[in-house]
Amino acid sequence: MDSHQSADLFATTTSYEAVESAADVVHGVHKFAIEEEDDYEIHEDEYVTPEEIDQYDPDDSDAFEHRVDIAAQELQHAHRPVYTRTLLEDVKYWADRIRGEFSLASDQRVLDHVDASGLNKKTYRVWNQDDVDANTIQVEYLSRVEMHPDFQSRYGDHSEQIRTLRRYNKDHKQDCINTPYTFITFDRCFFNEHKNTAKMRTYWSTIQNTKRLWIASFARRQLVEAFLETAKTCAPITQVVCFGIGALNLKKNWYDSAIQYMAIFSIIQALNQYYRQADSARPLIQLVLQDPNYETKDHEILQKLFNDNDNISFVSDPDGLLAIDAGTLVVTAYLPFQMPLVQIIADLISESPGQGPAAILCDIMDVDTEKREYSFSERASPHVARHFTNHYEREEDRFEDHGLNDELMADAYGEDWVEKDRMYWLNNMDLWVRKSGGIQEPHVQDQ
């Protein structure tokens, strides 16, 4: 029996279902209608960040701030990693199978649901074929907090993943349904902006102006110098894998993704030049982009902007996660908390510490190996603190003094960026670099 059929992870049945309330997600794409260019506007996320929590809705705020003892939960499960490579390979198997169903007539489809085992070894439904017109699937992962029984009983209705699992498992609504993931499928209407020549010209001219300002900026020089310094001690980087950097949007509330892409391209260009000084035949660094909100226009613009189609690829979940290896620089920014990326990476690190990513550029997070209780609004967990501390060095305040000049800030964030307290995205990021050599994982005492 191969890993895709392993009994401990899946009870295979003939079915599959929904994938995506997280498609409404990162920048909101669920049920988008095809609109004319003047009407084009990204909808607000269904996912919420702490800054967006309604202070006047105590239930909403409580859900995000309620703490549960994750250390005890990890001990209960013998500190076993949840998101193993084997599990992710199984997720890919089923996601690909569900996508394959989209091309078939409804009477030719053979999958109608998928079952999987939770941490408690019970089997639950993780997908049902609710919508025969579905054309899109999204993988929804559960954070450690979401898999905790206390959070599920008190605030499960605040989690899209838990609501979805309860919908699929109507006979188990009182259970703590702690399968690490679920699928959502839906009928997504795509924009056709790539077919609108005038709109594409507007995108290109706007982004080219930003690129001109970026290339001339001190911020770019600072960033290049920082990564050239890091390259001297960091394991060689062969690919950059990005999660949730965002679809391109000319609305200033969303346009900061353009600056993030500029930074990523500059990092790759600088590292390519650095490595090729020692080896002129060294292959160029590959760029892998994963975001559920990409449209065809994003593929076309980013390929042209990156100027190297052979070394850029767009992938679907979980292919970006599976692409991570010892030569990877992982880049992410402002992912919804409902995507527990660093928790998944920490699980992968625990399996093979020396094969963890070479470096990780991600949101600043509290990493404390003594901390036991965590809330939904925190990215870390005890295993994140443990594995990141043991196997990575955090380059403290690496980007604290980085910033854009006023003209570039206004271009990226709008003329009212001061009034809106907009910040350069890197100011909120940390860089973690894998330590050289192997580090013995300390024994975790029972507490």
Coordinates of C-alpha atoms in Angstrom, one line a residue:
M1 CA 0.0 0.0 0.0
D2 CA 1.6 3.3 -1.0
S3 CA 1.6 6.5 1.0
H4 CA -1.5 7.8 -0.9
Q5 CA -3.5 4.9 0.5
S6 CA -1.9 4.5 3.9
A7 CA -4.6 3.5 6.4
D8 CA -3.3 5.6 9.2
L9 CA -3.9 8.8 7.2
F10 CA -6.9 8.1 5.0
A11 CA -9.8 5.8 4.7
T12 CA -10.3 6.1 0.9
T13 CA -13.8 6.4 -0.3
T14 CA -15.2 7.4 -3.6
S15 CA -15.6 11.0 -3.0
Y16 CA -14.4 14.5 -2.6
E17 CA -15.7 17.8 -1.8
A18 CA -15.3 21.3 -1.2
V19 CA -12.2 23.2 -1.0
E20 CA -12.4 26.7 -0.2
S21 CA -13.6 29.1 2.1
A22 CA -10.1 30.0 2.1
A23 CA -10.5 31.0 -1.4
D24 CA -12.4 33.9 -0.1
V25 CA -9.4 34.1 1.7
V26 CA -6.0 35.6 1.3
H27 CA -7.3 38.4 -0.9
G28 CA -10.8 37.2 -1.5
V29 CA -11.6 35.4 -4.6
H30 CA -14.6 33.2 -3.8
K31 CA -17.4 33.6 -6.3
F32 CA -15.8 36.6 -8.0
A33 CA -17.8 37.7 -11.0
I34 CA -16.1 38.7 -14.3
E35 CA -16.3 42.4 -14.3
E36 CA -15.4 45.3 -16.6
E37 CA -12.1 47.0 -15.9
D38 CA -13.7 50.0 -14.2
D39 CA -15.6 47.7 -11.8
Y40 CA -12.6 45.6 -10.9
E41 CA -12.0 45.5 -7.2
I42 CA -10.6 42.9 -4.8
H43 CA -13.0 42.1 -2.1
E44 CA -12.0 42.2 1.6
D45 CA -10.6 39.0 3.1
E46 CA -12.9 36.8 5.1
Y47 CA -9.8 36.1 7.2
V48 CA -9.0 38.6 9.8
T49 CA -5.8 40.0 11.3
P50 CA -5.7 41.3 14.9
E51 CA -5.8 44.9 13.6
E52 CA -9.1 44.1 11.8
I53 CA -10.8 42.6 14.8
D54 CA -14.0 44.5 15.8
Q55 CA -13.2 45.8 19.3
Y56 CA -16.9 46.3 19.9
D57 CA -17.6 42.7 19.3
P58 CA -16.3 41.0 22.4
D59 CA -17.0 37.5 21.0
D60 CA -14.9 38.1 17.9
S61 CA -12.0 39.5 20.0
D62 CA -12.2 36.7 22.5
A63 CA -12.0 34.1 19.8
F64 CA -8.7 35.5 18.6
E65 CA -7.2 36.1 22.0
H66 CA -8.4 33.0 23.9
R67 CA -5.4 31.0 25.0
V68 CA -5.1 27.2 25.1
D69 CA -2.3 25.0 26.5
I70 CA -0.6 23.8 23.3
A71 CA 2.4 22.4 25.2
A72 CA 0.1 19.9 26.9
Q73 CA -1.6 19.1 23.6
E74 CA 1.8 18.3 22.0
L75 CA 2.8 16.2 25.0
Q76 CA -0.5 14.2 24.7
H77 CA 0.5 13.3 21.1
A78 CA 4.1 12.5 22.1
H79 CA 5.4 15.6 20.2
R80 CA 4.8 13.9 16.9
P81 CA 4.9 16.2 13.9
V82 CA 1.5 16.8 12.3
Y83 CA 2.4 18.1 8.9
T84 CA 4.8 15.5 7.7
R85 CA 6.0 15.2 4.2
T86 CA 4.0 12.0 3.9
L87 CA 0.8 13.8 4.9
L88 CA 1.4 16.6 2.5
E89 CA 2.0 14.1 -0.3
D90 CA -1.3 12.5 0.5
V91 CA -2.9 16.0 0.5
K92 CA -1.5 16.5 -2.9
Y93 CA -2.8 13.2 -4.1
W94 CA -6.3 14.0 -3.1
A95 CA -6.2 17.6 -4.3
D96 CA -5.0 16.4 -7.7
R97 CA -7.7 13.8 -7.8
I98 CA -10.4 16.3 -7.0
R99 CA -9.0 18.8 -9.6
G100 CA -9.2 15.9 -12.1
E101 CA -12.9 15.5 -11.5
F102 CA -13.6 19.1 -12.5
S103 CA -12.9 18.3 -16.2
L104 CA -15.5 15.4 -16.1
A105 CA -19.2 15.6 -16.7
S106 CA -21.2 15.2 -13.5
D107 CA -22.4 11.7 -14.4
Q108 CA -18.8 10.6 -15.0
R109 CA -17.4 11.6 -11.7
V110 CA -16.5 8.8 -9.3
L111 CA -15.4 10.7 -6.2
D112 CA -18.0 12.1 -3.9
H113 CA -16.1 12.4 -0.6
V114 CA -12.8 12.0 1.1
D115 CA -12.2 10.7 4.7
A116 CA -9.1 11.2 6.8
S117 CA -7.8 10.4 10.3
G118 CA -7.6 13.0 13.0
L119 CA -4.9 13.2 15.7
N120 CA -7.2 11.1 17.8
K121 CA -7.1 8.4 15.2
K122 CA -10.8 8.7 14.5
T123 CA -11.9 9.0 10.9
Y124 CA -13.7 12.1 9.7
R125 CA -15.0 13.4 6.4
V126 CA -12.6 16.1 5.0
W127 CA -14.5 16.7 1.7
N128 CA -17.9 16.3 0.2
Q129 CA -18.9 16.9 -3.4
D130 CA -21.4 19.6 -2.5
D131 CA -21.2 21.6 -5.8
V132 CA -21.1 19.8 -9.1
D133 CA -20.3 23.1 -10.8
A134 CA -17.1 23.5 -8.8
N135 CA -14.0 24.4 -10.7
T136 CA -11.6 25.3 -7.9
I137 CA -10.2 23.6 -4.8
Q138 CA -8.4 25.0 -1.9
V139 CA -6.6 23.1 0.9
E140 CA -7.4 24.4 4.4
Y141 CA -4.9 23.6 7.1
L142 CA -5.7 23.7 10.8
S143 CA -3.4 25.4 13.3
R144 CA -2.4 23.8 16.6
V145 CA -4.9 26.1 18.3
E146 CA -7.7 25.1 16.0
M147 CA -7.1 21.4 16.7
H148 CA -7.4 22.0 20.5
P149 CA -10.7 20.8 22.0
D150 CA -11.1 23.8 24.2
F151 CA -10.9 26.2 21.3
Q152 CA -13.2 24.1 19.2
S153 CA -15.9 23.9 21.9
R154 CA -15.7 27.6 22.7
Y155 CA -14.9 29.3 19.4
G156 CA -15.1 26.7 16.6
D157 CA -17.7 28.9 14.8
H158 CA -14.9 31.5 14.3
S159 CA -12.8 29.1 12.2
E160 CA -13.7 28.5 8.6
Q161 CA -11.9 25.2 8.7
I162 CA -13.8 23.9 11.8
R163 CA -17.1 25.1 10.4
T164 CA -16.4 23.3 7.2
L165 CA -15.4 20.1 9.0
R166 CA -18.6 20.3 11.1
R167 CA -20.6 20.7 7.9
Y168 CA -19.0 17.6 6.5
N169 CA -19.5 15.7 9.7
K170 CA -23.0 16.5 10.9
D171 CA -23.0 13.4 13.2
H172 CA -19.8 14.5 15.0
K173 CA -20.5 18.2 15.8
Q174 CA -19.8 17.6 19.5
D175 CA -16.4 16.0 18.7
C176 CA -13.1 17.7 18.5
I177 CA -12.6 17.1 14.8
N178 CA -8.8 17.4 14.7
T179 CA -8.0 16.3 11.2
P180 CA -5.1 18.6 10.2
Y181 CA -6.8 19.8 7.0
T182 CA -9.9 19.9 4.9
F183 CA -10.8 20.7 1.3
I184 CA -13.2 23.3 0.0
T185 CA -14.4 23.3 -3.6
F186 CA -16.4 26.1 -5.2
D187 CA -17.3 27.7 -8.6
R188 CA -14.9 30.5 -9.1
C189 CA -15.5 33.0 -11.8
F190 CA -12.2 34.4 -13.1
F191 CA -11.5 37.9 -14.2
N192 CA -10.4 38.2 -17.8
E193 CA -8.2 41.2 -17.4
H194 CA -5.4 39.5 -19.4
K195 CA -7.7 39.8 -22.5
N196 CA -8.1 43.6 -22.0
T197 CA -5.2 45.2 -23.8
A198 CA -5.9 48.7 -22.3
K199 CA -6.1 47.3 -18.8
M200 CA -2.9 45.3 -19.2
R201 CA -1.1 48.4 -20.5
T202 CA -2.2 50.3 -17.4
Y203 CA -0.9 47.5 -15.2
W204 CA 2.4 47.4 -17.0
S205 CA 3.0 51.2 -17.0
T206 CA 2.1 51.5 -13.4
I207 CA 4.3 48.7 -12.3
Q208 CA 7.2 49.9 -14.5
N209 CA 7.0 53.3 -12.8
T210 CA 7.2 51.5 -9.4
K211 CA 10.2 49.5 -10.7
R212 CA 12.0 52.6 -11.8
L213 CA 11.6 54.2 -8.4
W214 CA 12.5 50.9 -6.7
I215 CA 15.7 50.4 -8.7
A216 CA 16.9 53.9 -7.8
S217 CA 16.0 53.6 -4.1
F218 CA 18.2 53.4 -1.1
A219 CA 15.8 50.6 0.1
R220 CA 16.9 48.4 -2.7
R221 CA 20.6 48.9 -2.0
Q222 CA 19.9 48.2 1.7
L223 CA 18.1 45.0 0.9
V224 CA 20.8 43.8 -1.5
E225 CA 23.6 44.5 1.0
A226 CA 21.7 42.7 3.7
F227 CA 21.3 39.5 1.7
L228 CA 24.8 39.6 0.3
E229 CA 26.0 39.7 3.9
T230 CA 23.7 36.8 4.8
A231 CA 24.9 34.8 1.8
K232 CA 28.4 34.6 3.3
T233 CA 27.1 32.4 6.1
C234 CA 23.9 31.0 4.8
A235 CA 23.6 27.6 3.1
P236 CA 23.6 28.1 -0.7
I237 CA 20.1 29.1 -2.0
T238 CA 18.9 27.4 -5.1
Q239 CA 15.3 28.5 -5.1
V240 CA 12.9 31.0 -3.5
V241 CA 9.5 29.7 -2.6
C242 CA 6.9 32.4 -1.9
F243 CA 3.5 32.0 -0.1
G244 CA 0.7 34.4 -0.4
I245 CA 2.5 37.4 -1.8
G246 CA -0.7 38.3 -3.5
A247 CA -2.4 39.0 -6.8
L248 CA -1.6 42.3 -8.4
N249 CA -4.1 45.1 -7.9
L250 CA -3.8 48.7 -8.7
K251 CA -5.9 49.7 -5.7
K252 CA -3.6 51.2 -3.2
N253 CA -5.0 49.1 -0.3
W254 CA -3.6 46.1 -2.2
Y255 CA -0.7 47.5 -4.3
D256 CA 2.0 46.8 -1.7
S257 CA 2.3 43.3 -3.2
A258 CA 4.1 45.0 -6.1
I259 CA 6.8 46.3 -3.7
Q260 CA 7.1 42.8 -2.2
Y261 CA 7.7 41.3 -5.7
M262 CA 10.3 44.0 -6.4
A263 CA 12.2 43.1 -3.3
I264 CA 12.0 39.3 -4.0
F265 CA 13.3 39.9 -7.6
S266 CA 16.2 42.0 -6.3
I267 CA 17.2 39.4 -3.7
I268 CA 17.3 36.7 -6.4
Q269 CA 19.3 38.9 -8.8
A270 CA 21.8 39.8 -6.1
L271 CA 22.3 36.2 -5.0
N272 CA 22.7 35.0 -8.6
Q273 CA 25.5 37.5 -9.1
Y274 CA 27.1 36.6 -5.8
Y275 CA 27.1 32.9 -6.5
R276 CA 28.2 33.2 -10.1
Q277 CA 31.4 35.1 -9.0
A278 CA 32.6 31.7 -7.7
D279 CA 30.9 29.5 -10.2
S280 CA 29.9 31.0 -13.5
A281 CA 28.1 27.8 -14.6
R282 CA 25.9 27.7 -11.5
P283 CA 22.2 27.4 -12.4
L284 CA 20.1 30.4 -11.8
I285 CA 17.9 30.5 -8.7
Q286 CA 14.4 29.2 -9.3
L287 CA 11.3 31.3 -8.2
V288 CA 8.2 29.3 -7.1
L289 CA 5.0 31.3 -6.4
Q290 CA 2.0 29.9 -4.6
D291 CA -1.1 32.1 -4.0
P292 CA -4.8 31.0 -4.4
N293 CA -5.7 34.4 -5.8
Y294 CA -3.5 34.5 -8.9
E295 CA -5.2 35.2 -12.2
T296 CA -3.8 34.7 -15.7
K297 CA -2.9 38.4 -15.7
D298 CA -0.6 37.9 -12.7
H299 CA 1.2 35.0 -14.4
E300 CA 1.8 37.1 -17.5
I301 CA 2.9 40.3 -15.7
L302 CA 5.1 38.6 -13.2
Q303 CA 6.8 36.5 -15.8
K304 CA 7.5 39.6 -17.9
L305 CA 8.7 41.5 -14.8
F306 CA 10.9 38.7 -13.6
N307 CA 12.3 38.5 -17.2
D308 CA 13.2 34.8 -17.0
N309 CA 10.2 32.6 -17.8
D310 CA 12.3 29.4 -17.5
N311 CA 13.0 30.1 -13.8
I312 CA 9.6 31.1 -12.5
S313 CA 6.7 28.8 -11.8
F314 CA 3.3 29.1 -10.3
V315 CA 2.1 26.2 -8.2
S316 CA -1.0 25.2 -6.3
D317 CA -1.2 24.0 -2.7
P318 CA 0.4 21.9 -1.4
D319 CA 3.1 21.9 -4.2
G320 CA 4.8 25.0 -2.7
L321 CA 5.2 23.2 0.6
L322 CA 6.5 20.1 -1.0
A323 CA 9.0 22.1 -3.0
I324 CA 10.8 23.2 0.2
D325 CA 14.3 21.7 0.6
A326 CA 17.7 22.5 2.1
G327 CA 18.4 25.1 -0.7
T328 CA 15.1 27.1 -0.2
L329 CA 14.6 30.6 0.9
V330 CA 11.0 30.8 2.0
V331 CA 9.3 34.2 1.7
T332 CA 5.9 35.1 3.1
A333 CA 4.2 38.2 4.4
Y334 CA 0.9 38.8 6.2
L335 CA -0.6 35.4 5.6
P336 CA -3.9 34.9 7.3
F337 CA -3.4 33.1 10.7
Q338 CA -5.6 30.4 9.3
M339 CA -2.7 29.3 7.1
P340 CA -0.2 27.9 9.8
L341 CA 2.8 28.1 7.5
V342 CA 5.5 28.3 10.1
Q343 CA 3.9 25.4 12.0
I344 CA 4.0 23.3 8.9
I345 CA 7.6 24.3 8.2
A346 CA 8.5 23.4 11.9
D347 CA 7.0 20.0 11.4
L348 CA 9.1 19.4 8.3
I349 CA 12.2 20.6 10.1
S350 CA 11.6 18.1 12.9
E351 CA 11.6 15.3 10.4
S352 CA 15.0 16.2 8.9
P353 CA 16.6 19.3 10.5
G354 CA 19.4 19.4 8.0
Q355 CA 16.9 19.5 5.1
G356 CA 14.9 22.4 6.4
P357 CA 14.9 25.6 4.3
A358 CA 18.2 27.5 4.1
A359 CA 16.4 30.7 5.3
I360 CA 12.9 31.9 6.1
L361 CA 11.7 35.5 5.6
C362 CA 8.5 35.8 7.5
D363 CA 6.4 37.9 9.9
I364 CA 7.9 38.7 13.2
M365 CA 6.6 36.3 15.8
D366 CA 7.1 35.6 19.5
V367 CA 9.4 32.6 19.9
D368 CA 9.7 31.5 23.5
T369 CA 10.6 27.9 24.4
E370 CA 9.1 28.3 27.9
K371 CA 5.7 29.5 26.6
R372 CA 2.8 27.0 26.9
E373 CA -0.4 28.8 26.0
Y374 CA -1.1 30.3 22.6
S375 CA -4.0 32.1 20.9
F376 CA -5.5 31.9 17.5
S377 CA -3.9 35.3 16.6
E378 CA -0.3 33.9 17.1
R379 CA 1.6 32.2 14.3
A380 CA 4.0 30.3 16.6
S381 CA 3.5 27.3 18.9
P382 CA 5.8 25.3 21.3
H383 CA 7.1 23.2 18.4
V384 CA 7.8 26.3 16.3
A385 CA 9.7 27.8 19.2
R386 CA 11.7 24.6 19.8
H387 CA 12.7 23.8 16.3
F388 CA 13.3 27.4 15.1
T389 CA 15.5 28.0 18.2
N390 CA 17.4 24.8 17.9
H391 CA 18.1 24.9 14.1
Y392 CA 17.9 28.6 13.1
E393 CA 19.5 31.9 14.0
R394 CA 17.2 34.9 13.9
E395 CA 19.0 37.9 12.4
E396 CA 17.7 40.4 15.0
D397 CA 16.3 43.7 13.7
R398 CA 17.7 43.0 10.2
F399 CA 15.2 45.2 8.5
E400 CA 14.4 47.6 11.4
D401 CA 16.1 50.6 9.7
H402 CA 14.9 49.8 6.2
G403 CA 12.4 52.1 4.5
L404 CA 11.2 53.7 1.3
N405 CA 11.6 57.3 0.5
D406 CA 8.4 59.4 0.5
E407 CA 7.9 59.2 -3.3
L408 CA 8.1 55.4 -3.3
M409 CA 5.9 55.2 -0.2
A410 CA 3.3 57.3 -1.9
D411 CA 3.6 55.2 -5.1
A412 CA 3.2 51.9 -3.2
Y413 CA 0.7 52.8 -0.5
G414 CA -1.1 56.0 -1.7
E415 CA -0.6 59.7 -1.0
D416 CA -2.2 59.4 2.4
W417 CA 0.2 56.7 3.6
V418 CA 1.2 58.9 6.6
E419 CA -2.3 59.4 7.7
K420 CA -3.0 55.6 7.3
D421 CA 0.2 54.7 9.3
R422 CA 1.4 52.5 6.4
M423 CA 4.7 50.9 6.9
Y424 CA 7.3 49.3 4.6
W425 CA 6.5 45.6 4.7
L426 CA 10.0 44.5 5.6
N427 CA 9.9 46.4 8.9
N428 CA 7.5 43.7 10.1
M429 CA 9.6 40.8 8.9
D430 CA 12.3 38.6 10.5
L431 CA 15.0 36.6 8.7
W432 CA 15.8 33.1 10.1
V433 CA 18.9 31.4 8.8
R434 CA 19.6 27.7 9.3
K435 CA 22.5 27.0 11.6
S436 CA 25.5 25.2 10.0
G437 CA 26.0 21.6 11.1
G438 CA 23.5 19.3 12.8
I439 CA 22.0 20.2 16.2
Q440 CA 20.8 17.5 18.5
E441 CA 17.2 17.8 19.3
P442 CA 16.9 18.0 23.1
H443 CA 14.7 15.6 24.9
V444 CA 11.4 17.3 25.9
Q445 CA 10.6 16.6 29.5
D446 CA 7.1 15.5 30.5
Q447 CA 5.5 18.5 32.2

